[in-house]
Short mmCIF file of C-alpha atoms in Angstrom, two decimals:
data_model
loop_
_atom_site.label_atom_id
_atom_site.label_comp_id
_atom_site.label_asym_id
_atom_site.label_seq_id
_atom_site.Cartn_x
_atom_site.Cartn_y
_atom_site.Cartn_z
CA UNK I 10 -39.89 -7.75 -46.27
CA UNK I 11 -42.38 -10.96 -46.59
CA UNK I 12 -41.93 -12.96 -43.43
CA UNK I 13 -45.24 -15.33 -44.99
CA UNK I 14 -46.90 -14.51 -41.63
CA UNK I 15 -50.44 -12.65 -42.07
CA UNK I 16 -49.45 -8.41 -40.38
CA UNK I 17 -51.83 -9.21 -37.21
CA UNK I 18 -49.66 -12.34 -36.63
CA UNK I 19 -46.82 -10.23 -37.60
CA UNK I 20 -47.79 -7.84 -34.86
CA UNK I 21 -48.83 -10.18 -32.16
CA UNK I 22 -45.72 -11.91 -32.05
CA UNK I 23 -43.73 -9.15 -32.33
CA UNK I 24 -45.22 -7.05 -29.15
CA UNK I 25 -45.24 -9.90 -27.61
CA UNK I 26 -41.59 -10.32 -27.83
CA UNK I 27 -41.14 -6.74 -26.19
CA UNK I 28 -43.75 -7.20 -23.84
CA UNK I 29 -42.33 -10.59 -22.37
CA UNK I 30 -39.00 -8.90 -22.40
CA UNK I 31 -40.09 -5.71 -20.32
CA UNK I 32 -42.17 -7.92 -17.79
CA UNK I 33 -39.41 -9.50 -16.94
CA UNK I 34 -36.91 -6.91 -16.22
CA UNK I 35 -39.41 -4.00 -14.69
CA UNK I 36 -39.75 -5.63 -11.76
CA UNK I 37 -35.68 -6.20 -11.09
CA UNK I 38 -34.93 -2.84 -12.72
CA UNK I 39 -37.35 -0.73 -10.80
CA UNK I 40 -36.40 -2.13 -7.29
CA UNK I 41 -32.96 -1.59 -8.14
CA UNK I 42 -33.80 2.50 -8.90
CA UNK I 43 -35.92 2.51 -5.77
CA UNK I 44 -32.81 1.21 -3.80
CA UNK I 45 -30.60 3.67 -5.79
CA UNK I 46 -32.68 6.64 -4.69
CA UNK I 47 -33.21 5.52 -1.13
CA UNK I 48 -29.78 4.28 -0.25
CA UNK I 49 -28.32 5.72 2.93
CA UNK I 50 -24.80 5.04 2.03
CA UNK I 51 -22.48 6.40 -0.78
CA UNK I 52 -20.13 4.31 -3.35
CA UNK I 53 -16.42 5.54 -3.57
CA UNK I 54 -16.67 7.17 -6.59
CA UNK I 55 -20.06 9.31 -5.44
CA UNK I 56 -17.91 10.39 -2.55
CA UNK I 57 -14.88 11.51 -4.81
CA UNK I 58 -17.45 13.45 -6.85
CA UNK I 59 -19.14 15.26 -4.06
CA UNK I 60 -15.83 16.45 -2.90
CA UNK I 61 -14.61 17.51 -6.73
CA UNK I 62 -17.61 19.55 -7.08
CA UNK I 63 -17.89 20.66 -3.21
CA UNK I 64 -21.47 18.91 -2.13
CA UNK I 65 -22.51 17.63 1.34
CA UNK I 66 -24.18 14.29 0.25
CA UNK I 67 -26.38 14.60 3.50
CA UNK I 68 -27.50 17.84 3.10
CA UNK I 69 -31.15 18.38 1.21
CA UNK I 70 -32.35 21.02 -0.73
CA UNK I 71 -36.00 23.23 -1.01
CA UNK I 72 -37.79 23.07 -4.02
CA UNK I 73 -36.53 26.12 -5.36
CA UNK I 74 -32.73 25.16 -4.72
CA UNK I 75 -33.22 22.13 -6.73
CA UNK I 76 -34.72 23.61 -9.48
CA UNK I 77 -32.23 26.56 -9.48
CA UNK I 78 -29.51 23.94 -9.33
CA UNK I 79 -31.19 21.30 -12.42
CA UNK I 80 -31.63 25.21 -13.83
CA UNK I 81 -27.93 26.25 -13.57
CA UNK I 82 -26.61 22.91 -14.17
CA UNK I 83 -28.24 22.97 -17.56
CA UNK I 84 -27.28 26.92 -18.67
CA UNK I 85 -23.56 25.81 -17.83
CA UNK I 86 -23.89 22.51 -19.68
CA UNK I 87 -25.29 24.03 -22.88
CA UNK I 88 -22.54 26.86 -22.67
CA UNK I 89 -19.40 24.15 -22.29
CA UNK I 90 -20.81 21.66 -25.26
CA UNK I 91 -21.50 25.23 -27.61
CA UNK I 92 -17.80 26.27 -27.02
CA UNK I 93 -17.09 22.86 -27.60
CA UNK I 94 -18.63 22.44 -31.00
CA UNK I 95 -17.70 25.75 -32.30
CA UNK I 96 -14.24 25.13 -31.31
CA UNK I 97 -14.01 21.13 -32.42
CA UNK I 98 -11.49 22.44 -35.47
CA UNK I 99 -8.88 22.74 -33.44
CA UNK I 100 -9.27 19.51 -31.12
CA UNK I 101 -8.18 15.81 -32.26
CA UNK I 102 -10.20 13.96 -33.93
CA UNK I 103 -12.22 16.53 -35.78
CA UNK I 104 -12.44 15.32 -39.31
CA UNK I 105 -12.32 19.07 -40.51
CA UNK I 106 -16.23 19.07 -39.02
CA UNK I 107 -17.91 22.57 -38.58
CA UNK I 108 -21.19 24.00 -37.87
CA UNK I 109 -22.33 27.54 -37.88
CA UNK I 110 -22.60 29.21 -34.77
CA UNK I 111 -26.75 29.06 -34.69
CA UNK I 112 -26.44 25.31 -35.68
CA UNK I 113 -23.83 24.76 -32.60
CA UNK I 114 -26.02 26.38 -30.41
CA UNK I 115 -29.73 24.43 -31.25
CA UNK I 116 -27.11 21.13 -31.05
CA UNK I 117 -26.21 22.45 -27.48
CA UNK I 118 -29.36 22.91 -26.38
CA UNK I 119 -30.69 20.03 -28.37
CA UNK I 120 -28.53 17.24 -26.40
CA UNK I 121 -28.07 19.30 -22.79
CA UNK I 122 -32.12 19.22 -23.11
CA UNK I 123 -32.38 15.38 -23.99
CA UNK I 124 -33.84 16.01 -27.18
CA UNK I 125 -30.78 15.36 -29.56
CA UNK I 126 -32.63 17.34 -32.37
CA UNK I 127 -30.23 17.48 -35.45
CA UNK I 128 -30.29 20.71 -37.93
CA UNK I 129 -27.02 18.96 -39.17
CA UNK I 130 -26.01 15.72 -40.73
CA UNK I 131 -24.49 13.15 -37.72
CA UNK I 132 -21.48 12.03 -40.04
CA UNK I 133 -20.29 15.60 -41.56
CA UNK I 134 -21.21 17.88 -38.62
CA UNK I 135 -19.42 16.43 -35.55
CA UNK I 136 -16.24 14.90 -35.30
CA UNK I 137 -15.00 12.00 -32.67
CA UNK I 138 -14.50 14.45 -30.10
CA UNK I 139 -17.59 16.16 -30.19
CA UNK I 140 -19.16 12.93 -29.99
CA UNK I 141 -17.78 11.56 -26.64
CA UNK I 142 -16.81 14.28 -25.27
CA UNK I 143 -19.36 16.25 -25.83
CA UNK I 144 -22.48 14.68 -26.98
CA UNK I 145 -22.50 11.36 -25.19
CA UNK I 146 -21.53 13.18 -21.76
CA UNK I 147 -24.66 15.02 -22.45
CA UNK I 148 -26.76 11.93 -23.24
CA UNK I 149 -26.30 10.84 -19.75
CA UNK I 150 -26.25 14.03 -17.52
CA UNK I 151 -29.51 14.80 -19.48
CA UNK I 152 -31.29 11.82 -18.51
CA UNK I 153 -30.01 11.63 -15.56
CA UNK I 154 -31.54 15.34 -14.70
CA UNK I 155 -34.93 14.12 -15.93
CA UNK I 156 -34.57 10.77 -13.57
CA UNK I 157 -33.42 13.33 -10.52
CA UNK I 158 -36.39 15.44 -11.02
CA UNK I 159 -39.33 12.56 -10.83
CA UNK I 160 -37.87 10.73 -8.22
CA UNK I 161 -37.57 14.57 -6.63
CA UNK I 162 -41.54 14.30 -7.09
CA UNK I 163 -41.86 11.02 -5.48
CA UNK I 164 -40.02 11.73 -2.21
CA UNK I 165 -42.32 14.57 -2.18
CA UNK I 166 -45.72 12.57 -2.63
CA UNK I 167 -44.22 9.83 -0.16
CA UNK I 168 -42.77 12.19 2.76
CA UNK I 169 -44.85 14.87 4.61
CA UNK I 170 -44.53 17.59 6.78
CA UNK I 171 -41.24 18.82 5.52
CA UNK I 172 -39.98 21.30 3.01
CA UNK I 173 -37.15 18.88 1.48
CA UNK I 174 -36.78 17.04 -1.79
CA UNK I 175 -33.55 15.63 -1.72
CA UNK I 176 -30.43 16.96 -3.10
CA UNK I 177 -30.09 17.34 -7.05
CA UNK I 178 -26.37 16.88 -7.51
CA UNK I 179 -26.80 13.96 -4.90
CA UNK I 180 -29.85 12.43 -7.15
CA UNK I 181 -27.59 13.19 -10.61
CA UNK I 182 -24.55 11.54 -9.39
CA UNK I 183 -26.28 8.46 -8.40
CA UNK I 184 -28.67 8.26 -11.69
CA UNK I 185 -25.23 8.50 -13.51
CA UNK I 186 -23.28 6.19 -11.83
CA UNK I 187 -25.06 3.37 -10.45
CA UNK I 188 -27.95 3.54 -13.01
CA UNK I 189 -27.07 4.87 -16.54
CA UNK I 190 -23.16 3.75 -16.97
CA UNK I 191 -23.50 0.18 -16.05
CA UNK I 192 -26.16 -0.06 -17.61
CA UNK I 193 -24.82 1.15 -21.16
CA UNK I 194 -21.28 -0.55 -20.85
CA UNK I 195 -23.28 -3.88 -20.86
CA UNK I 196 -25.81 -2.39 -23.91
CA UNK I 197 -22.55 -1.11 -25.96
CA UNK I 198 -20.92 -4.93 -25.52
CA UNK I 199 -24.46 -6.31 -26.80
CA UNK I 200 -24.49 -3.83 -29.85
CA UNK I 201 -21.17 -4.45 -30.85
CA UNK I 202 -21.82 -8.13 -31.04
CA UNK I 203 -24.44 -7.57 -32.97
CA UNK I 204 -22.84 -5.55 -35.39
CA UNK I 205 -22.76 -1.99 -34.54
CA UNK I 206 -19.34 -0.69 -35.30
CA UNK I 207 -17.25 1.08 -32.71
CA UNK I 208 -13.79 2.27 -33.94
CA UNK I 209 -11.98 5.53 -34.86
CA UNK I 210 -11.28 4.69 -38.50
CA UNK I 211 -11.00 7.72 -40.75
CA UNK I 212 -13.68 8.20 -43.54
CA UNK I 213 -12.61 6.20 -46.10
CA UNK I 214 -13.80 6.30 -50.06
CA UNK I 215 -14.44 3.21 -51.82
CA UNK I 216 -15.00 2.54 -55.63
CA UNK I 217 -18.61 0.26 -55.92
CA UNK I 218 -19.24 -2.35 -58.58
CA UNK I 219 -21.22 0.55 -60.96
CA UNK I 220 -17.84 2.54 -60.78
CA UNK I 221 -19.29 5.09 -58.40
CA UNK I 222 -17.14 6.58 -55.04
CA UNK I 223 -18.73 6.38 -52.00
CA UNK I 224 -17.25 7.54 -48.30
CA UNK I 225 -17.50 4.78 -45.68
CA UNK I 226 -17.73 6.29 -42.32
CA UNK I 227 -16.04 4.93 -39.06
CA UNK I 228 -16.97 6.12 -35.87
CA UNK I 229 -17.28 5.09 -31.55
CA UNK I 230 -21.23 4.50 -32.78
CA UNK I 231 -22.14 1.86 -30.37
CA UNK I 232 -20.49 3.48 -27.03
CA UNK I 233 -23.29 6.62 -28.09
CA UNK I 234 -26.08 4.21 -29.43
CA UNK I 235 -26.25 2.75 -26.20
CA UNK I 236 -26.74 5.90 -24.13
CA UNK I 237 -28.78 7.07 -26.76
CA UNK I 238 -31.25 4.52 -26.34
CA UNK I 239 -31.35 3.79 -23.05
CA UNK I 240 -31.70 7.53 -21.77
CA UNK I 241 -34.43 8.26 -24.30
CA UNK I 242 -31.91 10.78 -26.00
CA UNK I 243 -31.81 9.48 -30.00
CA UNK I 244 -29.10 11.61 -31.40
CA UNK I 245 -27.86 9.61 -34.16
CA UNK I 246 -24.03 9.04 -35.01
CA UNK I 247 -25.49 8.95 -38.80
CA UNK I 248 -27.91 11.06 -40.35
CA UNK I 249 -29.55 7.93 -41.53
CA UNK I 250 -29.75 7.43 -37.69
CA UNK I 251 -30.98 3.93 -36.72
CA UNK I 252 -32.19 3.02 -40.22
CA UNK I 253 -28.17 2.89 -40.64
CA UNK I 254 -26.78 -0.29 -40.66
CA UNK I 255 -23.36 0.47 -38.64
CA UNK I 256 -26.30 1.46 -36.23
CA UNK I 257 -28.45 -1.17 -36.47
CA UNK I 258 -27.37 -4.02 -38.12
CA UNK I 259 -30.29 -6.60 -38.18
CA UNK I 260 -33.78 -7.87 -36.87
CA UNK I 261 -32.76 -8.67 -33.60
CA UNK I 262 -30.84 -5.54 -33.17
CA UNK I 263 -33.95 -3.69 -33.53
CA UNK I 264 -35.79 -5.40 -31.05
CA UNK I 265 -32.97 -4.73 -28.47
CA UNK I 266 -33.12 -0.99 -28.93
CA UNK I 267 -37.29 -1.09 -28.98
CA UNK I 268 -36.69 -2.76 -25.61
CA UNK I 269 -34.18 -0.12 -24.53
CA UNK I 270 -36.12 2.68 -25.44
CA UNK I 271 -38.84 1.35 -23.23
CA UNK I 272 -37.19 -0.46 -20.58
CA UNK I 273 -36.70 2.36 -17.66
CA UNK I 274 -39.83 4.51 -18.55
CA UNK I 275 -41.52 1.38 -18.35
CA UNK I 276 -39.71 0.10 -15.01
CA UNK I 277 -39.98 3.65 -13.00
CA UNK I 278 -43.91 3.20 -12.25
CA UNK I 279 -42.62 0.35 -10.13
CA UNK I 280 -39.71 2.40 -8.35
CA UNK I 281 -42.98 4.60 -7.72
CA UNK I 282 -45.22 2.36 -6.21
CA UNK I 283 -42.57 1.11 -3.94
CA UNK I 284 -41.30 4.65 -2.57
CA UNK I 285 -44.95 5.92 -1.90
CA UNK I 286 -45.61 2.58 -0.09
CA UNK I 287 -48.11 0.62 -2.32
CA UNK I 288 -47.40 -0.97 -5.27
CA UNK I 289 -50.87 -1.06 -6.63
CA UNK I 290 -49.94 2.90 -7.49
CA UNK I 291 -47.13 2.22 -9.89
CA UNK I 292 -49.31 -0.40 -11.91
CA UNK I 293 -52.52 1.90 -12.52
CA UNK I 294 -49.47 4.03 -14.16
CA UNK I 295 -48.24 1.06 -16.12
CA UNK I 296 -51.36 0.10 -16.99
CA UNK I 297 -52.10 3.23 -18.56
CA UNK I 298 -48.84 3.96 -19.89
CA UNK I 299 -48.84 0.51 -21.83
CA UNK I 300 -52.48 1.01 -23.12
CA UNK I 301 -51.84 4.31 -24.81
CA UNK I 302 -48.78 2.34 -26.32
CA UNK I 303 -50.53 -0.62 -27.46
CA UNK I 304 -53.46 1.54 -28.81
CA UNK I 305 -51.07 3.57 -30.87
CA UNK I 306 -49.22 0.77 -31.98
CA UNK I 307 -52.35 -1.10 -33.47
CA UNK I 308 -53.52 1.90 -35.10
CA UNK I 309 -50.38 2.90 -36.88
CA UNK I 310 -49.93 -0.75 -38.04
CA UNK I 311 -53.38 -0.73 -39.66
CA UNK I 312 -53.23 2.47 -40.94
CA UNK I 313 -49.77 1.36 -42.67
CA UNK I 314 -50.92 -1.63 -43.75
CA UNK I 315 -53.53 -0.91 -45.99
CA UNK I 316 -55.85 -3.11 -44.17
CA UNK I 317 -58.58 -2.20 -45.57
CA UNK I 318 -57.26 -2.93 -49.22
CA UNK I 319 -55.53 -6.13 -48.50
CA UNK I 320 -52.28 -4.59 -49.33
CA UNK I 321 -48.96 -5.48 -48.31
CA UNK I 322 -48.51 -1.88 -46.87
CA UNK I 323 -46.55 0.69 -48.14
CA UNK I 324 -42.27 0.51 -47.62
CA UNK I 325 -41.64 3.92 -48.98
CA UNK I 326 -39.18 5.44 -45.95
CA UNK I 327 -38.80 2.23 -44.85
CA UNK I 328 -35.86 -0.45 -44.50
CA UNK I 329 -36.43 -3.85 -46.11
CA UNK I 330 -34.35 -5.48 -43.36
CA UNK I 331 -36.97 -4.26 -40.87
CA UNK I 332 -40.64 -4.41 -42.72
CA UNK I 333 -43.58 -2.56 -41.86
CA UNK I 334 -44.67 -4.12 -38.40
CA UNK I 335 -40.55 -3.43 -36.87
CA UNK I 336 -40.36 0.20 -38.33
CA UNK I 337 -43.70 1.08 -36.96
CA UNK I 338 -42.84 -0.72 -33.72
CA UNK I 339 -39.94 1.49 -33.33
CA UNK I 340 -41.87 4.15 -34.37
CA UNK I 341 -44.37 4.13 -31.93
CA UNK I 342 -41.17 3.62 -29.22
CA UNK I 343 -39.22 6.79 -30.37
CA UNK I 344 -42.49 8.94 -30.64
CA UNK I 345 -43.64 7.51 -26.85
CA UNK I 346 -40.80 8.13 -25.37
CA UNK I 347 -38.89 11.40 -25.55
CA UNK I 348 -36.50 9.91 -27.94
CA UNK I 349 -35.49 11.02 -31.78
CA UNK I 350 -34.06 7.83 -32.68
CA UNK I 351 -35.60 6.53 -36.13
CA UNK I 352 -35.31 3.66 -38.23
CA UNK I 353 -37.75 4.57 -40.91
CA UNK I 354 -38.59 8.05 -42.03
CA UNK I 355 -41.58 9.49 -40.68
CA UNK I 356 -42.24 11.65 -43.33
CA UNK I 357 -43.17 8.85 -45.89
CA UNK I 358 -45.77 7.58 -43.63
CA UNK I 359 -49.00 7.82 -44.29
CA UNK I 360 -51.21 10.38 -43.44
CA UNK I 361 -53.17 8.87 -40.44
CA UNK I 362 -50.14 6.93 -39.78
CA UNK I 363 -47.72 10.14 -39.35
CA UNK I 364 -50.12 11.69 -37.49
CA UNK I 365 -50.51 8.84 -35.37
CA UNK I 366 -46.65 9.15 -34.31
CA UNK I 367 -47.54 13.26 -34.01
CA UNK I 368 -50.06 12.48 -31.40
CA UNK I 369 -47.73 10.34 -29.60
CA UNK I 370 -45.80 13.27 -28.73
CA UNK I 371 -49.14 15.65 -27.89
CA UNK I 372 -49.99 13.14 -25.10
CA UNK I 373 -47.08 14.83 -23.75
CA UNK I 374 -44.94 11.58 -24.09
CA UNK I 375 -46.71 9.88 -21.30
CA UNK I 376 -46.65 6.76 -23.39
CA UNK I 377 -44.38 5.77 -21.73
CA UNK I 378 -42.14 8.84 -21.85
CA UNK I 379 -38.92 9.69 -21.70
CA UNK I 380 -36.34 8.53 -18.79
CA UNK I 381 -37.99 9.96 -15.95
CA UNK I 382 -40.07 12.89 -17.42
CA UNK I 383 -42.90 10.19 -18.45
CA UNK I 384 -43.28 9.40 -15.11
CA UNK I 385 -43.17 12.99 -13.79
CA UNK I 386 -45.56 13.85 -16.72
CA UNK I 387 -48.21 11.10 -15.89
CA UNK I 388 -47.92 11.95 -12.36
CA UNK I 389 -48.76 15.66 -13.05
CA UNK I 390 -51.94 14.50 -15.48
CA UNK I 391 -52.95 12.20 -12.36
CA UNK I 392 -53.23 14.88 -10.33
CA UNK I 393 -55.00 17.24 -12.72
CA UNK I 394 -57.70 14.01 -13.05
CA UNK I 395 -58.24 13.64 -9.31
CA UNK I 396 -58.86 17.33 -9.06
CA UNK I 397 -61.69 17.37 -11.76
CA UNK I 398 -63.27 14.09 -10.13
CA UNK I 399 -63.20 15.90 -6.95
CA UNK I 400 -65.36 18.54 -8.87
CA UNK I 401 -67.12 16.58 -10.04
CA UNK I 402 -68.49 14.76 -6.98
CA UNK I 403 -68.07 17.81 -4.60
CA UNK I 404 -65.33 16.41 -2.61
CA UNK I 405 -61.70 17.42 -2.18
CA UNK I 406 -59.63 16.34 -4.44
CA UNK I 407 -56.61 14.71 -3.06
CA UNK I 408 -53.49 12.43 -4.05
CA UNK I 409 -52.57 9.64 -1.70
CA UNK I 410 -53.77 11.97 1.49
CA UNK I 411 -52.35 15.13 -0.13
CA UNK I 412 -55.04 17.65 -0.94
CA UNK I 413 -54.88 19.44 -4.62
CA UNK I 414 -55.53 22.51 -3.43
CA UNK I 415 -55.34 26.41 -5.54
CA UNK I 416 -51.34 25.99 -5.34
CA UNK I 417 -51.00 22.54 -6.65
CA UNK I 418 -53.08 23.00 -9.24
CA UNK I 419 -51.87 26.14 -10.29
CA UNK I 420 -48.23 24.02 -10.90
CA UNK I 421 -49.84 21.06 -12.46
CA UNK I 422 -51.69 23.35 -14.87
CA UNK I 423 -48.70 25.60 -15.55
CA UNK I 424 -46.96 22.15 -16.34
CA UNK I 425 -49.59 20.77 -18.70
CA UNK I 426 -50.10 23.94 -20.64
CA UNK I 427 -46.24 24.83 -21.46
CA UNK I 428 -45.85 22.56 -24.27
CA UNK I 429 -48.61 23.25 -26.62
CA UNK I 430 -48.60 26.58 -26.18
CA UNK I 431 -44.93 26.45 -27.66
CA UNK I 432 -46.32 24.23 -30.06
CA UNK I 433 -49.43 26.26 -31.27
CA UNK I 434 -47.25 29.48 -30.96
CA UNK I 435 -44.11 28.52 -32.85
CA UNK I 436 -45.70 26.74 -35.57
CA UNK I 437 -48.28 29.60 -36.16
CA UNK I 438 -45.43 32.16 -36.38
CA UNK I 439 -42.95 29.93 -38.70
CA UNK I 440 -46.42 29.55 -41.20
CA UNK I 441 -46.32 33.19 -41.61
CA UNK I 442 -42.40 33.95 -42.11
CA UNK I 443 -41.50 33.46 -45.64
CA UNK I 444 -37.84 32.37 -44.15
CA UNK I 445 -39.39 29.50 -42.60
CA UNK I 446 -42.15 28.70 -45.08
CA UNK I 447 -39.14 28.26 -47.32
CA UNK I 448 -37.86 25.52 -45.55
CA UNK I 449 -40.73 22.96 -46.07
CA UNK I 450 -40.61 20.61 -49.32
CA UNK I 451 -44.40 20.69 -49.49
CA UNK I 452 -46.97 22.99 -49.48
CA UNK I 453 -50.92 22.40 -48.49
CA UNK I 454 -51.67 20.26 -45.07
CA UNK I 455 -48.69 18.10 -45.65
CA UNK I 456 -46.53 21.10 -45.41
CA UNK I 457 -48.76 21.93 -42.19
CA UNK I 458 -47.76 18.95 -40.79
CA UNK I 459 -44.30 19.47 -41.30
CA UNK I 460 -43.52 22.41 -39.52
CA UNK I 461 -46.23 21.33 -36.65
CA UNK I 462 -44.41 17.76 -36.35
CA UNK I 463 -40.71 19.74 -36.04
CA UNK I 464 -42.68 21.92 -33.08
CA UNK I 465 -44.34 19.34 -31.37
CA UNK I 466 -40.85 16.91 -31.39
CA UNK I 467 -39.17 20.18 -29.75
CA UNK I 468 -41.05 21.06 -27.19
CA UNK I 469 -41.98 17.63 -26.10
CA UNK I 470 -37.94 17.23 -25.97
CA UNK I 471 -38.25 13.77 -28.37
CA UNK I 472 -35.83 15.06 -31.40
CA UNK I 473 -37.70 13.11 -34.18
CA UNK I 474 -38.86 14.97 -37.59
CA UNK I 475 -40.48 14.69 -40.35
CA UNK I 476 -37.52 14.78 -43.11
CA UNK I 477 -39.07 17.44 -46.01
CA UNK I 478 -38.26 20.51 -42.88
CA UNK I 479 -35.03 22.21 -43.73
CA UNK I 480 -34.23 22.89 -40.27
CA UNK I 481 -30.73 24.24 -40.88
CA UNK I 482 -31.70 28.03 -41.17
CA UNK I 483 -31.28 30.85 -38.76
CA UNK I 484 -35.41 31.37 -37.64
CA UNK I 485 -35.64 27.82 -37.14
CA UNK I 486 -32.58 26.60 -35.81
CA UNK I 487 -33.12 29.42 -33.20
CA UNK I 488 -36.84 29.33 -32.60
CA UNK I 489 -36.49 25.17 -32.58
CA UNK I 490 -33.82 25.76 -29.75
CA UNK I 491 -36.20 28.04 -27.83
CA UNK I 492 -39.05 25.59 -27.58
CA UNK I 493 -36.35 23.00 -26.50
CA UNK I 494 -35.10 25.07 -23.67
CA UNK I 495 -38.24 26.22 -22.28
CA UNK I 496 -40.38 23.50 -22.41
CA UNK I 497 -37.42 21.32 -20.91
CA UNK I 498 -37.12 23.68 -17.61
CA UNK I 499 -39.96 25.04 -17.61
CA UNK I 500 -41.89 22.61 -17.18
CA UNK I 501 -39.51 21.26 -14.72
CA UNK I 502 -39.85 24.23 -12.65
CA UNK I 503 -43.49 23.86 -12.59
CA UNK I 504 -42.82 20.37 -11.49
CA UNK I 505 -40.34 21.17 -8.59
CA UNK I 506 -42.79 23.72 -7.44
CA UNK I 507 -45.73 21.76 -7.04
CA UNK I 508 -43.43 19.05 -5.67
CA UNK I 509 -42.46 21.70 -2.88
CA UNK I 510 -46.53 22.21 -2.04
CA UNK I 511 -47.03 18.66 -1.29
CA UNK I 512 -43.86 17.79 0.71
CA UNK I 513 -45.12 20.22 3.63
CA UNK I 514 -48.67 18.64 3.67
CA UNK I 515 -49.11 16.19 6.25
CA UNK I 516 -50.95 12.74 4.64
CA UNK I 517 -54.49 12.34 5.68
CA UNK I 518 -56.21 8.92 5.95
CA UNK I 519 -58.39 7.89 3.36
CA UNK I 520 -62.61 8.35 4.18
CA UNK I 521 -65.12 7.04 2.18
CA UNK I 522 -65.68 9.77 0.22
CA UNK I 523 -61.79 9.56 -0.72
CA UNK I 524 -61.32 8.81 -4.46
CA UNK I 525 -58.83 5.30 -5.03
CA UNK I 526 -55.92 6.16 -7.33
CA UNK I 527 -55.34 2.57 -7.36
CA UNK I 528 -58.01 0.78 -9.51
CA UNK I 529 -59.20 0.09 -13.03
CA UNK I 530 -61.67 2.99 -12.93
CA UNK I 531 -59.03 5.48 -11.90
CA UNK I 532 -56.91 4.15 -14.98
CA UNK I 533 -59.86 4.53 -17.28
CA UNK I 534 -60.44 7.84 -15.89
CA UNK I 535 -56.78 8.99 -16.40
CA UNK I 536 -56.51 7.54 -19.67
CA UNK I 537 -59.77 9.60 -20.97
CA UNK I 538 -58.24 13.11 -19.16
CA UNK I 539 -55.12 12.25 -21.35
CA UNK I 540 -56.53 12.11 -24.34
CA UNK I 541 -59.17 14.75 -23.80
CA UNK I 542 -56.70 17.42 -22.87
CA UNK I 543 -54.61 16.49 -26.05
CA UNK I 544 -57.23 16.20 -28.43
CA UNK I 545 -58.93 19.79 -27.20
CA UNK I 546 -55.52 21.15 -27.39
CA UNK I 547 -54.23 20.08 -30.64
CA UNK I 548 -57.60 18.63 -32.45
CA UNK I 549 -57.81 21.41 -34.74
CA UNK I 550 -54.02 21.69 -35.91
CA UNK I 551 -54.28 17.96 -36.45
CA UNK I 552 -57.66 18.39 -38.61
CA UNK I 553 -55.80 20.94 -41.03
CA UNK I 554 -52.67 18.45 -41.22
CA UNK I 555 -52.82 15.02 -41.66
CA UNK I 556 -56.48 14.66 -41.20
CA UNK I 557 -57.24 16.92 -44.08
CA UNK I 558 -54.34 14.79 -46.16
CA UNK I 559 -56.29 11.71 -45.20
CA UNK I 560 -59.57 12.37 -46.80
CA UNK I 561 -57.95 14.44 -49.99
#
C-alpha cells in the first residue's frame, strides 16, 4: 500500500502514534493495577465469588501453596476445556464442528496456558458455545493467572521477614473482575464500532461475481477479539486471525489492536515501581522493554523494506489494507508479547525478518512480554544481572536490599533455562522423526526455521506460527502441548519458589558497594545480559536456519 511517504517516515509516524498512546495510558493503568492488588476491601461481586468457591480472602499463602493452587487450577481448566471441546457436537451452536482427541487436547492446553496455538482452522474447529464458554473464558483466566504470579513476585520483593506472598484465588479474581473484564467490555464496543462483527449468524453461502461459491462465516467475534488482544492470548476466531476483515477491518483498528497488545505489559513496570516504593525501578524496566521493542521493529522494517536496494518492500503474505510497516509493527508486537495474533503471515517474511520475529520470542518475550509473564520474566533476568555484576566486582549481589544467594539464583536459573531446553530438545527430536518432517512444507534452512519457530512459539506461550508447518497430527499436537504446559507451569513454579526465598529476607540498607538498579547503567547491563543469554543459547540454531537462508 503506497501512502506517498518514505518507509522511514511511515515507520516513525506509526511508532510515534503507538508510543504516544502508551505513554498516555501507562501511568493511570499502572496506578490502577497497583490499587487493585493493594486494596484492603473486596467488591460485592468478589465476595460472592469467594463464598461460592470457599475462599477466605483475608488469608494468604506460602509460595508452595500459591504454586499448587496455580497448577491445580491449570489442570482442572485443561480437563474441563478438553471435555467441552470433545463434547461440542451435543452443545447448542456447535455448527457440527469437531476436533480429534489430540487436537482437542492441544487446544485445551494451548488456551489454558495463554498460548492459543491453533492446530485447527478457527472457523471450522470450534462452535460458538466452545468459543464463548470455553476459549474466551480461558482467555480471561489465563491472562489473570500470569498477572497474579507477577504480582506475587513483586510482593516478595517489596515485603520482608514473612513467608506469605498473597492469595492466588484473590489475585485471580481481582485481575479478572477489576482489570480484564471492564477493559475487554470497552474494547469490544470499540471494535464493533470499527467494523468487527458480533452476531450468532449461521454460515451462509453466496455466489460471487465470478460464479464461485463462498461461505460467509458469522459469530461472536468482537467479544473474543477484545480479550484475545488485552490478555496477550492470540487465538483467532478465523483461520486468518487478525488478517481477516471481520477481526481487523481497517487501518485504525489495526493500530488499536497493536496498542491493546502492548497496553498492560508496558504498564506493569509502573505498577512494580509503585509497589516497591521506587518508581525509577519501573522506569528502568520500561526502558529495557521499550528499547528492545524499538530495535526489533526497526531491524525488521529494514529487512522487509529491502532498504539496500531501494525496493518498495515485499508484500508477500501481507494485507494490502495494512502494508509492510503496519504488518511489521503488528508482527513485532505479537512476538514481543506472548500473543499468537497475526495480521500477516510470518512464513512469508524475508529470512532475516522472520528470524527477527523468532528472536523476539527467544529473548524470553520480555519486550515487553505478555500480561504478567513479561514482568516476572524481566525481573528474573534482572536478578541474574545483579548476580553476574556482583561476581564481576566481588560484592554480594542484591536487588532492592534482598541478597541473591545460592537458592535465589538456582530458582532464577531454572526458570531461565526451561524454555530453551524445551525448544532445542523438541526441535531436534522432531527433525529426526519422519512423521514430523512430513509436516514441513519446506526442506533445508527454511524447513528448520518452520520447526524451530513452532517450538519457540509453544515454549514461550506465544502461539504464532510459520504457516508452512502442518501441525495437526498426533506427534506435533502432543509434543507442542507438552512444551506449552511444561514451559508455562514449570517457569511459574520456579518463579514462585524464587518469591518464597526473597520474601523471607530482611531488606538490607544500601551501601557504597550496592549496585544501583534504578540507573541507565543497570538498564544497559540488563539489556546486554538478555541479548547475550539468548545469543549464546540460540545462535547455532539460528545460524542453520534463518541466517543460512539469508546468506544463500
